[in-house]
Each structure stands twice: as C-alpha cells, then as structure tokens.
Amino acid sequence: MHPTRKAVVTAAAFLVMATAAGCEPGAGAAASHRDSATPGCPTALSRAKRAVKKAEAVNAPWRGPTTGPEAVHDKTVVYIAQTLTNPGVAGVAQGVQEAAKIVGWHARTLNGQGTPEGLKAAFQQALRLKPDGIVISGFDPSTTPAEVKKARAEGIPLIGWHAAPAPGPSKDQELFSNVTSRVEDVAKISADWIIARSNGRAGVVLFTDATVPFAKRKSDLIRKELATCSGTKLLSYTNMPIPQVNSRSIKVVRSLMSRFGSKWTHSAAINDMYFQHAAPALRAAGKDGAGAPFNIGAGDGDPSAFQRVNGKEFQAATVPEPLSEQGWQIVDEFNRAFHHAPDSGYVAPVHIATAGNSGGALSWDSEGYRQAYRKIWGE
C-alpha cells in the first residue's frame, strides 16, 4: 500500500475529533484568533469540510486504462520543458524517460528556459531531431505557432502536459491529448482547504503566473471558490511568473508581510515552488514554519513540496499531480497515437497531501500504474 493511504484512517479520525472540538486539524496554539471565531460562512464551510475530508482520504487503486495497443518499438520522443526549474515539469520528464526505456524508445528532454525565445529555440531543435512525437510541457502551444504548424504538417503527434485548459484531445491547440488533472477540481479543493482550515475566516494571499493561461485560469478559479465564503478575504492576488519566483520571492513576501501583517493567515499558489522561495522571507520575519500563514500549493506535489509539508516548513498542504504516473501516461498516449487509436481518456483523481496523511512519502500516485501500463504494452 502507498504510504499516503496508510495514514488515511488516522487523518480522518483526527478530522472528526477536530470538528467536534470546533476547530480544524492542526489548529492548536499556533492558529490565529480567526480560526476559533464563529464560522464566516456556515453553508460553504460545511460543504468545504466534506470535500476536503474526501480528498485527504482518497484511496487510489488504479482506475486508469487496462486495455490498449501493445507497444511499438524504436520510437523517438522529445520532451520540451517550459523550464526545468519547475519541479512538476521536471518530474513528468523523469516519468517519460522511465517509461520510454520500458518500451525501447529514445526520449530526450529540451529546456525552454521559461522564455518565448527559449521555447521557440527548443521546439526548433526538437523538429530538427525528426522525432516520432513531441511533448509540450507546461506551456501553451500558441507560444510557438509556426513550430506547432510544422510539426503537424510533418505528421508528428503532439501531446501536452498542462498545455491546455482541459485534459484530453485539444483541437484548438492541435494536441492528440493533454495530460493533466482537471484544473477545476484542483482549484476548488485548494480553496476549500483554506475555507475548512480557517473555519471560514481567512486572510488569503494568492500567487499566480499570469503569463501561462493554464496557471492563470487555475488561480482565477481558486479566487472564485474563495469568494463563496463571505468570511474569507482575498488580501492580494499576486502575479509572479514562475521563472522569476527565485529572484523576486523574498522582496514580494517582505512587502506582503509589511502590508498585511497578522491579517495574512493563509496562502495558495498555482505551484508549490512559490513556498520554497517564500520560506526564507517568512523565516526572517520570525514566522513559525508550522504556523500562519498556512500555505497550500495547488500543484504539482514534487518531492521538495512533500518535504516541506512533512516537515511543517512553511507549507501545510499540497494538491499533488501524480508526476511519474503522468509521464507514463504520456508514453501510453503516444503509443495509442502511433496505432491511430483514440486517446485513453484517463484523468487522475484530485488529492490533498498533508503531514497527517502522507505517511512520510515524497510523492503521490495511483497504486499499480506501472504494472497496468506494462500489461497493456506487453512488456
């Protein structure tokens, strides 16, 4: 059993006890005054608590594809990463590499460096390699329209990861499939966690990357769900592009601390890495890593995020993507494309990982996905 599932019963029991006591899990002495106040939105709070309990207690046996074409061999795929400083993008790349070896493919990763120029150059390099398939990871295909058009003209199937607003095929972006969780589910459960964790009374800072349409939509959906609770106030909707997080975080967090002080009780970000770089500024301000602001990453659940969550170091929760599993799914989708079969239609379930239910794990994915794909591929 995956370590995440081992602690589910304990986490669920703790939630029941905490609710009976009129507070949220982990509130304790470190919680703000707002947490113990009268709920700010009884109806929305009740709904959020139910959703969070379900997401934290997800048992994830494999519910993905169990049938499909056997693997073809001697294929080459190129994975174009928006930037390899994004741990989610890097984690999926590793999954693609691992799965490609199983089926005897050559897989190469190119780094787009997080800039339009870098992505264009990487895509052009990918085309020169004459691959059988190209992965567009973490960026909108419209960023490189000429290159996408050339790939399609040459009959090269394109598969995205977080490259379009929704999972599955995308005619607008000319993708055979886009591998991702449902952004609506991730955004909603992230906001619900804040509503539930704060007992309906939170002062929230929301971090986004408005240069990436997928990320911007996710943060807009988080903001929309937060607004269902009248006691939850959005203090700041902060745009900080992912490639700039490393250089800008300390200054931005210091400014936010100066403006909002103790009113800032919770944060959400479209990617966990925001809290990796926010930690030094929060620590310098004398904040306790296990205290407010309580931070949740709405993706992607890379190992460093799990380390912060498990160690209670300025991140209380993450909504992880099953990164390695999605790398394997990309290889399976390519295999279906090579057979001129439809995409698998699989979308991973939403999950919340905390120190209370992770079991010390550094990742989250469905049980048995490797065995399931190997059986499909005949490997």
Coordinates of N, CA, C and O in Angstrom, one line a residue, residues 79 82-83 85-92 137-138 161-162 179-181 183 186 190 214-215 218 242 269-275 296-306 308 315 317-324 326 351 353 362-365:
Y79 N 10.8 15.7 -25.3 CA 10.0 16.4 -24.3 C 10.5 17.8 -24.2 O 11.7 18.1 -23.8
Q82 N 8.9 23.6 -20.4 CA 8.7 25.1 -20.3 C 10.0 25.7 -19.5 O 10.6 26.6 -19.9
T83 N 10.3 25.1 -18.4 CA 11.5 25.3 -17.7 C 11.7 24.1 -16.7 O 10.8 23.7 -16.1
T85 N 13.4 24.4 -14.1 CA 13.3 24.8 -12.7 C 12.0 24.6 -12.1 O 11.8 24.7 -10.9
N86 N 11.0 24.3 -12.9 CA 9.6 23.9 -12.4 C 9.7 22.4 -12.1 O 9.8 21.6 -12.9
P87 N 9.6 22.1 -10.8 CA 9.8 20.7 -10.4 C 8.7 19.8 -10.9 O 9.0 18.6 -11.2
G88 N 7.5 20.3 -11.2 CA 6.5 19.5 -11.8 C 6.8 19.1 -13.2 O 6.7 17.9 -13.6
V89 N 7.2 20.0 -14.0 CA 7.7 19.8 -15.4 C 8.8 18.7 -15.4 O 8.8 17.8 -16.1
A90 N 9.8 19.0 -14.4 CA 10.9 18.1 -14.4 C 10.5 16.7 -13.9 O 11.1 15.6 -14.4
G91 N 9.6 16.6 -13.0 CA 9.1 15.3 -12.5 C 8.4 14.4 -13.6 O 8.6 13.2 -13.7
V92 N 7.6 15.1 -14.4 CA 7.0 14.4 -15.5 C 8.0 13.9 -16.5 O 7.9 12.8 -17.1
S137 N 5.3 20.6 -22.7 CA 5.1 20.5 -21.2 C 5.2 21.9 -20.5 O 6.2 22.5 -20.5
G138 N 4.0 22.3 -20.0 CA 4.0 23.4 -19.1 C 3.8 24.8 -19.8 O 3.9 25.8 -19.2
W161 N 1.4 18.4 -21.5 CA 1.2 18.3 -20.1 C 1.0 19.7 -19.6 O 1.9 20.6 -19.7
H162 N -0.2 20.0 -19.0 CA -0.6 21.3 -18.5 C -0.4 22.3 -19.7 O 0.0 23.5 -19.5
V179 N -2.3 15.9 -21.0 CA -2.3 15.1 -19.7 C -2.3 16.1 -18.5 O -1.3 16.8 -18.4
T180 N -3.3 16.0 -17.7 CA -3.4 16.9 -16.6 C -4.6 16.5 -15.7 O -5.5 15.8 -16.2
S181 N -4.6 16.8 -14.4 CA -5.8 16.7 -13.7 C -6.8 17.8 -14.1 O -6.4 18.7 -14.9
V183 N -8.3 21.1 -13.9 CA -7.9 22.3 -13.1 C -9.1 22.8 -12.2 O -8.8 23.4 -11.2
V186 N -8.7 20.8 -9.0 CA -7.6 21.3 -8.2 C -7.8 22.6 -7.5 O -7.5 22.8 -6.3
S190 N -8.3 23.3 -3.4 CA -7.3 24.2 -2.8 C -8.0 25.3 -2.0 O -7.6 25.6 -0.8
F214 N -3.0 28.4 -18.5 CA -3.4 27.3 -17.6 C -3.3 27.8 -16.1 O -4.2 27.6 -15.4
A215 N -2.2 28.4 -15.8 CA -1.9 28.8 -14.4 C -2.9 29.9 -14.0 O -3.4 30.0 -12.9
K218 N -6.3 28.6 -13.3 CA -6.3 27.9 -12.1 C -6.5 28.9 -10.9 O -7.3 28.7 -10.0
I242 N 6.6 32.1 -12.9 CA 7.4 31.0 -12.4 C 8.9 31.2 -12.6 O 9.7 31.0 -11.6
A269 N -1.0 28.9 -3.9 CA -0.2 29.3 -5.1 C -0.5 28.2 -6.2 O -0.8 27.0 -5.9
I270 N -0.3 28.6 -7.4 CA -0.6 27.7 -8.5 C 0.5 26.6 -8.6 O 0.3 25.6 -9.4
N271 N 1.6 26.8 -7.9 CA 2.7 25.8 -7.9 C 3.4 25.8 -6.6 O 3.6 26.9 -6.0
D272 N 3.8 24.7 -6.1 CA 4.4 24.6 -4.8 C 5.7 25.4 -4.7 O 6.1 25.8 -3.6
M273 N 6.4 25.6 -5.8 CA 7.7 26.2 -5.7 C 7.7 27.6 -5.1 O 8.7 28.2 -4.6
Y274 N 6.5 28.3 -5.2 CA 6.4 29.6 -4.6 C 6.7 29.6 -3.1 O 7.4 30.5 -2.6
F275 N 6.4 28.5 -2.4 CA 6.6 28.4 -1.0 C 8.1 28.0 -0.7 O 8.6 28.3 0.4
I296 N -1.0 26.4 1.0 CA -1.3 25.2 0.2 C -0.9 25.4 -1.3 O -1.1 26.5 -1.9
G297 N -0.2 24.5 -1.9 CA 0.2 24.5 -3.3 C -0.8 23.8 -4.1 O -1.0 22.6 -3.9
A298 N -1.3 24.5 -5.1 CA -2.3 23.9 -6.0 C -1.6 23.2 -7.2 O -1.9 23.5 -8.3
G299 N -0.6 22.4 -6.9 CA 0.2 21.7 -7.8 C 1.7 22.1 -7.7 O 1.9 23.2 -7.2
D300 N 2.6 21.2 -7.9 CA 2.4 19.9 -8.5 C 2.7 18.8 -7.6 O 2.7 17.6 -8.1
G301 N 3.1 19.0 -6.4 CA 3.4 17.9 -5.5 C 4.7 17.2 -5.7 O 4.8 16.0 -5.6
D302 N 5.8 18.0 -6.0 CA 7.1 17.4 -6.3 C 7.7 17.0 -4.9 O 7.2 17.4 -3.9
P303 N 8.8 16.2 -4.9 CA 9.4 15.8 -3.7 C 9.7 16.9 -2.7 O 9.6 16.7 -1.5
S304 N 10.2 18.0 -3.2 CA 10.6 19.1 -2.3 C 9.4 19.7 -1.6 O 9.4 20.1 -0.4
A305 N 8.2 19.7 -2.3 CA 7.0 20.1 -1.6 C 6.6 19.2 -0.5 O 6.1 19.6 0.6
F306 N 6.7 17.9 -0.8 CA 6.3 16.9 0.3 C 7.3 17.0 1.5 O 6.8 16.9 2.6
R308 N 8.6 19.8 2.6 CA 8.2 21.0 3.3 C 6.9 20.7 4.1 O 6.7 21.0 5.3
Q315 N 4.8 25.2 4.6 CA 3.8 24.7 3.6 C 3.0 23.6 4.4 O 3.6 22.6 4.8
A317 N 0.1 22.0 3.0 CA -0.6 21.1 2.2 C -0.2 21.3 0.7 O 0.3 22.3 0.3
T318 N -0.4 20.2 0.0 CA -0.2 20.3 -1.5 C -1.3 19.5 -2.2 O -1.8 18.5 -1.6
V319 N -1.7 19.9 -3.3 CA -2.6 19.1 -4.2 C -1.7 18.5 -5.3 O -1.5 19.2 -6.3
P320 N -1.2 17.4 -5.1 CA -0.2 16.8 -6.0 C -0.7 16.2 -7.3 O -1.8 15.6 -7.3
E321 N 0.0 16.5 -8.3 CA -0.2 15.7 -9.5 C 0.6 14.4 -9.4 O 1.7 14.4 -8.7
P322 N 0.1 13.3 -9.9 CA 0.9 12.1 -9.9 C 2.0 12.2 -11.0 O 1.8 11.6 -12.1
L323 N 3.1 12.8 -10.7 CA 4.0 13.3 -11.8 C 4.6 12.1 -12.6 O 4.6 12.1 -13.8
S324 N 5.1 11.1 -11.9 CA 5.7 10.0 -12.6 C 4.7 9.2 -13.4 O 4.9 8.9 -14.5
Q326 N 2.0 10.4 -14.7 CA 1.6 11.1 -15.8 C 2.6 11.1 -16.9 O 2.3 11.1 -18.1
H351 N -6.4 15.0 -5.0 CA -5.9 14.6 -3.7 C -5.3 15.7 -3.0 O -4.7 16.6 -3.6
A353 N -2.5 16.3 0.1 CA -1.5 15.6 0.9 C -1.1 16.6 2.0 O -0.8 17.8 1.8
L362 N 7.2 11.1 -0.4 CA 7.7 12.2 -1.1 C 7.0 12.4 -2.5 O 7.4 13.2 -3.3
S363 N 5.9 11.6 -2.7 CA 5.2 11.7 -4.0 C 3.8 11.1 -3.7 O 3.6 10.4 -2.7
W364 N 2.9 11.3 -4.7 CA 1.6 10.6 -4.6 C 1.3 10.2 -6.0 O 1.4 11.0 -7.0
D365 N 0.8 8.9 -6.2 CA 0.3 8.5 -7.4 C -0.6 7.3 -7.2 O -0.6 6.8 -6.0

